[in-house]
C-alpha cells in the first residue's frame, strides 16, 4: 500500500509547463507561429535549415530551424518572429537551445528571446513593435558586432522568474537585425536546434510526495512494532 502511495505522489508531478524537446526534424513545428514584420518584408521568414550552410547540432544535417537576410528586402529592418505555443508557466521553468551563424560571417546577426505574460501571438505590426512580448529574456549579440554571434553551436538558457504564480504565457524568438536584408550591411544566416523546456514541479507535487514518504515511514514503524 505504501509503495502505491509513493508511486501516486511521484506520478502526480505534473509540471507547470508542458515539457518540450524539439529537434526541428520537420521544419517549423505544428502549433508554432511565424510572423515576419520586417520592413520592407522579404521573401521568407523561418524555415527548415540547410546543410549547405552548416549541419545541425544533432540528427540529420538539415534538422534545425533557420532565418536569414531574406527576411527583409533590399535594405531592411529585420524583425522575424518564431512563437512557441501558449502554455502555463511557473518561476523556475527553463528554456534551453543551441544557436549559431555561418562560418567566417562578416554580416552581424542578432537573436532575441522574449516572453509574453498572457501568451498568444501578438507581436504588433511594425518592425520595431513587440506586442505583448515585452519581456526581453536574452539577446544574442545585442550590439550586432562583427564576430559577435557564435560560429559554432552554442547553448543558451533562460529561466523564468518574477511571475506572480501560475501564468499563461509564451516564449518567442525574434531575429532582429538593423540595416539587414540582401543589400544591407548586417544579417547573414542563423540556426536554432536542440530546444527544450524543463518545468519545475507544481508545489502540490512536493506536498503529495512528502505525504507519500510520511506514510511509508509510518508503515515501516508499524511493521517494526509488530515484529
Coordinates of N, CA and C in Angstrom, one line a residue, residues 22-162:
X22 N 12.5 19.6 -28.8 CA 12.3 19.8 -30.2 C 13.6 19.9 -30.9
X23 N 13.8 19.0 -32.0 CA 15.0 18.9 -32.8 C 14.8 19.4 -34.2
X24 N 13.6 19.9 -34.5 CA 13.2 20.5 -35.8 C 13.5 19.6 -37.0
X25 N 13.1 18.4 -36.8 CA 13.4 17.4 -37.9 C 12.5 17.7 -39.1
X26 N 11.3 18.4 -38.9 CA 10.4 18.7 -40.0 C 10.1 20.2 -40.2
X27 N 11.0 21.0 -39.9 CA 10.8 22.5 -40.1 C 10.1 23.1 -38.9
X28 N 9.3 24.1 -39.2 CA 8.5 24.8 -38.1 C 7.5 23.8 -37.5
X29 N 7.6 23.5 -36.2 CA 6.7 22.6 -35.6 C 5.2 23.0 -35.7
X30 N 4.4 22.0 -35.7 CA 2.9 22.3 -35.7 C 2.6 23.0 -34.4
X31 N 1.8 24.1 -34.5 CA 1.3 24.9 -33.4 C 2.2 26.1 -33.1
X32 N 3.4 26.1 -33.8 CA 4.2 27.3 -33.6 C 3.8 28.3 -34.7
X33 N 4.1 29.6 -34.4 CA 3.6 30.7 -35.3 C 4.8 31.5 -35.8
X34 N 4.9 31.7 -37.1 CA 5.9 32.6 -37.8 C 5.2 33.9 -38.2
X35 N 5.8 35.0 -37.8 CA 5.3 36.3 -38.2 C 6.5 37.1 -38.6
X36 N 6.5 37.6 -39.9 CA 7.6 38.5 -40.4 C 7.1 39.9 -40.5
X37 N 7.6 40.7 -39.5 CA 7.3 42.2 -39.5 C 8.4 43.0 -40.1
X38 N 9.3 42.4 -40.8 CA 10.5 43.2 -41.4 C 10.0 44.2 -42.4
X39 N 10.7 45.3 -42.4 CA 10.3 46.4 -43.3 C 11.5 46.9 -44.1
X40 N 11.5 46.8 -45.5 CA 10.4 46.1 -46.2 C 10.6 44.6 -46.0
X41 N 9.4 43.9 -46.2 CA 9.4 42.5 -45.9 C 10.0 41.7 -47.1
X42 N 10.8 40.7 -46.7 CA 11.4 39.8 -47.7 C 10.6 38.6 -48.1
X43 N 11.2 37.6 -48.7 CA 10.5 36.5 -49.3 C 10.3 35.4 -48.3
X44 N 10.9 35.3 -47.2 CA 10.8 34.2 -46.3 C 11.1 34.5 -44.9
X45 N 10.4 33.8 -43.9 CA 10.7 34.0 -42.5 C 11.6 32.9 -42.0
X46 N 11.0 32.1 -41.1 CA 11.8 31.0 -40.5 C 11.5 29.8 -41.4
X47 N 12.6 28.9 -41.5 CA 12.5 27.8 -42.5 C 13.3 26.6 -42.0
X48 N 13.1 25.5 -42.7 CA 14.0 24.3 -42.4 C 15.4 24.6 -42.7
X49 N 16.3 24.2 -41.8 CA 17.7 24.5 -42.1 C 18.3 23.9 -43.3
X50 N 19.4 24.4 -43.8 CA 20.1 23.9 -44.9 C 21.5 23.4 -44.6
X51 N 21.7 22.1 -44.9 CA 23.0 21.5 -44.7 C 24.1 22.2 -45.5
X52 N 23.8 22.9 -46.5 CA 24.8 23.6 -47.3 C 25.4 24.8 -46.5
X53 N 24.6 25.3 -45.6 CA 25.1 26.4 -44.8 C 26.0 25.9 -43.6
X54 N 25.4 25.0 -42.9 CA 26.1 24.2 -41.8 C 25.2 23.1 -41.4
X55 N 25.8 22.1 -40.7 CA 25.0 20.9 -40.3 C 24.3 21.2 -38.9
X56 N 23.3 20.4 -38.7 CA 22.5 20.6 -37.4 C 23.4 20.2 -36.2
X57 N 22.9 20.7 -35.1 CA 23.6 20.4 -33.8 C 23.6 18.9 -33.6
X58 N 22.5 18.2 -33.9 CA 22.4 16.8 -33.8 C 21.3 16.3 -34.8
X59 N 21.3 15.0 -35.1 CA 20.4 14.5 -36.1 C 20.8 14.7 -37.5
X60 N 19.9 14.6 -38.4 CA 20.2 14.8 -39.8 C 20.8 16.2 -40.1
X61 N 21.6 16.3 -41.1 CA 22.3 17.6 -41.3 C 21.4 18.8 -41.4
X62 N 20.2 18.7 -42.0 CA 19.4 19.9 -42.1 C 18.3 19.9 -41.0
X63 N 18.4 19.2 -40.0 CA 17.3 19.1 -39.0 C 17.5 20.2 -37.9
X64 N 17.4 21.5 -38.4 CA 17.3 22.6 -37.5 C 16.4 23.7 -38.1
X65 N 16.2 24.7 -37.4 CA 15.3 25.8 -37.9 C 16.2 27.0 -38.2
X66 N 16.0 27.7 -39.3 CA 16.8 28.8 -39.7 C 16.1 30.1 -40.0
X67 N 16.9 31.2 -40.0 CA 16.4 32.5 -40.5 C 17.6 33.2 -41.1
X68 N 17.3 34.1 -42.1 CA 18.5 34.8 -42.7 C 18.1 36.1 -43.3
X69 N 19.0 36.7 -44.1 CA 18.8 38.1 -44.6 C 17.6 38.2 -45.5
X70 N 17.1 37.1 -46.0 CA 15.9 37.1 -46.9 C 14.6 37.4 -46.1
X71 N 14.7 37.5 -44.8 CA 13.5 38.0 -44.0 C 13.2 39.4 -44.5
X72 N 14.2 40.2 -44.9 CA 13.9 41.5 -45.4 C 14.2 41.7 -46.9
X73 N 13.8 42.8 -47.5 CA 14.1 43.1 -48.9 C 14.9 44.3 -49.0
X74 N 15.8 44.3 -49.9 CA 16.7 45.5 -50.1 C 17.5 45.8 -48.9
X75 N 17.4 47.0 -48.3 CA 17.9 47.3 -47.0 C 16.8 47.4 -46.0
X76 N 16.8 46.5 -45.0 CA 15.6 46.3 -44.2 C 15.9 46.3 -42.7
X77 N 14.9 46.7 -42.0 CA 14.9 46.5 -40.5 C 14.2 45.1 -40.3
X78 N 15.0 44.1 -40.0 CA 14.5 42.8 -39.9 C 13.9 42.5 -38.6
X79 N 12.7 42.0 -38.6 CA 12.0 41.5 -37.4 C 11.2 40.3 -37.7
X80 N 11.8 39.2 -37.5 CA 11.1 37.9 -37.9 C 10.9 37.1 -36.7
X81 N 9.7 36.7 -36.4 CA 9.3 36.0 -35.1 C 9.0 34.6 -35.3
X82 N 9.5 33.8 -34.3 CA 9.1 32.4 -34.2 C 8.5 32.2 -32.8
X83 N 7.2 31.9 -32.7 CA 6.5 32.0 -31.5 C 6.1 30.6 -31.1
X84 N 6.4 30.2 -29.9 CA 6.0 28.9 -29.3 C 4.6 28.9 -28.9
X85 N 3.9 27.8 -28.8 CA 2.5 27.7 -28.3 C 2.4 28.2 -26.9
X86 N 1.2 28.8 -26.6 CA 0.9 29.2 -25.2 C 0.8 28.0 -24.3
X87 N 1.4 28.2 -23.1 CA 1.4 27.2 -22.1 C 1.3 27.8 -20.7
X88 N 1.2 27.0 -19.6 CA 1.2 27.6 -18.3 C 2.6 27.4 -17.7
X89 N 3.1 28.6 -17.1 CA 4.5 28.6 -16.6 C 4.5 29.0 -15.1
X90 N 5.6 28.6 -14.5 CA 5.9 29.0 -13.1 C 7.3 29.5 -13.1
X91 N 7.7 30.2 -12.0 CA 9.0 30.6 -11.8 C 9.9 29.3 -11.7
X92 N 11.0 29.4 -12.4 CA 12.0 28.2 -12.4 C 11.9 27.4 -13.7
X93 N 10.8 27.6 -14.5 CA 10.8 26.9 -15.8 C 11.9 27.4 -16.7
X94 N 12.6 26.6 -17.4 CA 13.7 27.0 -18.2 C 13.6 26.6 -19.6
X95 N 14.0 27.5 -20.5 CA 14.1 27.3 -21.9 C 15.5 27.2 -22.3
X96 N 15.9 26.1 -23.0 CA 17.3 26.0 -23.4 C 17.3 25.7 -24.9
X97 N 18.4 26.1 -25.6 CA 18.5 25.9 -27.1 C 20.0 26.1 -27.5
X98 N 20.3 25.6 -28.7 CA 21.6 25.9 -29.3 C 21.4 26.8 -30.5
X99 N 22.4 27.6 -30.8 CA 22.3 28.5 -31.9 C 23.7 28.8 -32.5
X100 N 23.7 29.2 -33.7 CA 25.0 29.6 -34.4 C 24.7 30.3 -35.6
X101 N 25.8 30.9 -36.2 CA 25.7 31.5 -37.5 C 26.7 30.8 -38.4
X102 N 26.8 31.2 -39.7 CA 27.7 30.6 -40.6 C 29.2 30.9 -40.3
X103 N 30.1 30.1 -40.8 CA 31.5 30.3 -40.6 C 31.9 31.6 -41.3
X104 N 32.9 32.3 -40.6 CA 33.5 33.5 -41.2 C 32.5 34.5 -41.6
X105 N 31.5 34.7 -40.9 CA 30.4 35.7 -41.2 C 30.9 37.1 -41.0
X106 N 30.7 37.9 -42.0 CA 31.1 39.4 -41.9 C 29.8 40.2 -41.8
X107 N 28.7 39.6 -41.8 CA 27.4 40.3 -41.7 C 26.8 39.9 -40.3
X108 N 26.8 40.8 -39.3 CA 26.3 40.5 -38.0 C 24.9 40.1 -37.9
X109 N 24.6 39.1 -37.0 CA 23.2 38.7 -36.7 C 22.9 39.0 -35.3
X110 N 21.6 39.0 -35.0 CA 21.1 39.2 -33.6 C 19.9 38.4 -33.4
X111 N 19.8 37.7 -32.2 CA 18.6 37.0 -31.9 C 18.1 37.3 -30.5
X112 N 16.8 37.6 -30.4 CA 16.2 37.9 -29.0 C 15.3 36.7 -28.6
X113 N 15.3 36.5 -27.3 CA 14.3 35.5 -26.7 C 13.4 36.4 -25.8
X114 N 12.1 36.3 -26.1 CA 11.1 37.2 -25.4 C 10.0 36.3 -24.8
X115 N 9.3 36.9 -23.9 CA 8.2 36.2 -23.2 C 7.0 37.1 -23.1
X116 N 5.8 36.5 -23.4 CA 4.6 37.2 -23.3 C 3.8 36.7 -22.1
X117 N 3.5 37.6 -21.1 CA 2.7 37.2 -20.0 C 1.2 37.3 -20.4
X118 N 0.7 36.2 -20.9 CA -0.6 36.2 -21.4 C -0.7 35.2 -22.6
X119 N 0.5 35.1 -23.3 CA 0.6 34.1 -24.4 C 0.0 34.7 -25.7
X120 N -0.4 33.9 -26.6 CA -0.9 34.3 -27.9 C 0.2 34.6 -28.8
X121 N -0.1 35.4 -29.9 CA 0.9 35.7 -30.9 C 0.9 37.1 -31.3
X122 N 0.6 38.0 -30.4 CA 0.5 39.4 -30.6 C 1.9 40.0 -30.6
X123 N 2.5 40.3 -31.8 CA 3.8 40.9 -31.8 C 3.7 42.3 -32.5
X124 N 2.5 42.8 -32.6 CA 2.4 44.1 -33.3 C 2.5 43.9 -34.8
X125 N 2.6 45.1 -35.5 CA 2.6 45.0 -37.0 C 3.7 45.8 -37.6
X126 N 4.7 46.3 -36.9 CA 5.8 47.0 -37.4 C 7.1 46.4 -37.0
X127 N 8.2 46.8 -37.7 CA 9.5 46.2 -37.4 C 10.0 46.4 -36.0
X128 N 9.6 47.5 -35.4 CA 10.1 47.8 -34.1 C 9.1 47.4 -33.0
X129 N 8.0 46.9 -33.3 CA 7.0 46.5 -32.3 C 7.2 45.1 -31.7
X130 N 6.8 44.9 -30.5 CA 7.0 43.6 -29.8 C 5.6 43.1 -29.3
X131 N 4.6 43.9 -29.4 CA 3.3 43.5 -28.9 C 3.3 43.1 -27.5
X132 N 2.7 42.0 -27.1 CA 2.7 41.5 -25.8 C 4.0 40.8 -25.3
X133 N 4.9 40.7 -26.2 CA 6.2 40.1 -25.9 C 7.2 41.1 -25.4
X134 N 6.8 41.8 -24.4 CA 7.6 43.0 -23.9 C 8.8 42.6 -23.0
X135 N 8.8 41.3 -22.5 CA 9.8 40.9 -21.6 C 11.0 40.3 -22.4
X136 N 12.1 41.0 -22.4 CA 13.3 40.5 -23.1 C 14.1 39.7 -22.1
X137 N 14.2 38.4 -22.4 CA 14.9 37.4 -21.6 C 16.4 37.3 -21.9
X138 N 16.7 37.4 -23.2 CA 18.1 37.2 -23.7 C 18.2 37.8 -25.1
X139 N 19.4 38.4 -25.3 CA 19.8 38.9 -26.6 C 21.2 38.3 -27.0
X140 N 21.2 37.6 -28.1 CA 22.5 37.0 -28.6 C 23.1 38.0 -29.5
X141 N 24.3 38.5 -29.2 CA 24.9 39.6 -30.0 C 24.0 40.9 -30.0
X142 N 23.8 41.4 -28.8 CA 22.8 42.6 -28.7 C 23.3 43.8 -29.5
X143 N 24.6 44.0 -29.6 CA 25.1 45.2 -30.3 C 25.4 45.0 -31.7
X144 N 25.1 43.8 -32.2 CA 25.2 43.4 -33.6 C 26.7 43.6 -34.1
X145 N 27.6 43.1 -33.3 CA 29.0 43.2 -33.6 C 29.5 42.2 -34.6
X146 N 30.4 42.5 -35.4 CA 31.0 41.5 -36.3 C 31.7 40.5 -35.4
X147 N 31.5 39.2 -35.8 CA 32.0 38.1 -35.0 C 31.4 38.0 -33.6
X148 N 30.3 38.7 -33.4 CA 29.7 38.6 -32.1 C 28.7 37.5 -31.9
X149 N 28.3 36.9 -33.0 CA 27.4 35.7 -32.9 C 28.2 34.5 -33.1
X150 N 28.0 33.5 -32.2 CA 28.8 32.3 -32.2 C 28.8 31.5 -33.6
X151 N 29.9 31.1 -34.1 CA 30.0 30.4 -35.3 C 30.1 28.9 -35.1
X152 N 30.0 28.4 -33.9 CA 29.8 27.0 -33.5 C 28.6 26.9 -32.7
X153 N 27.9 25.7 -32.7 CA 26.7 25.6 -31.9 C 27.0 25.8 -30.4
X154 N 26.2 26.8 -29.9 CA 26.4 27.2 -28.5 C 25.1 27.2 -27.8
X155 N 25.2 26.7 -26.5 CA 23.9 26.6 -25.8 C 23.6 27.8 -25.0
X156 N 22.4 28.2 -25.0 CA 21.9 29.3 -24.2 C 20.6 28.8 -23.4
X157 N 20.5 29.4 -22.2 CA 19.3 29.0 -21.3 C 18.8 30.3 -20.7
X158 N 17.4 30.3 -20.6 CA 16.8 31.4 -19.8 C 15.8 30.7 -18.8
X159 N 15.7 31.3 -17.6 CA 14.9 30.8 -16.6 C 13.9 31.9 -16.2
X160 N 12.6 31.5 -16.1 CA 11.6 32.5 -15.7 C 11.6 32.7 -14.2
X161 N 11.4 34.0 -13.9 CA 11.3 34.4 -12.5 C 10.5 35.7 -12.5
X162 N 10.0 36.0 -11.3 CA 9.2 37.2 -11.1 C 7.7 37.0 -11.5

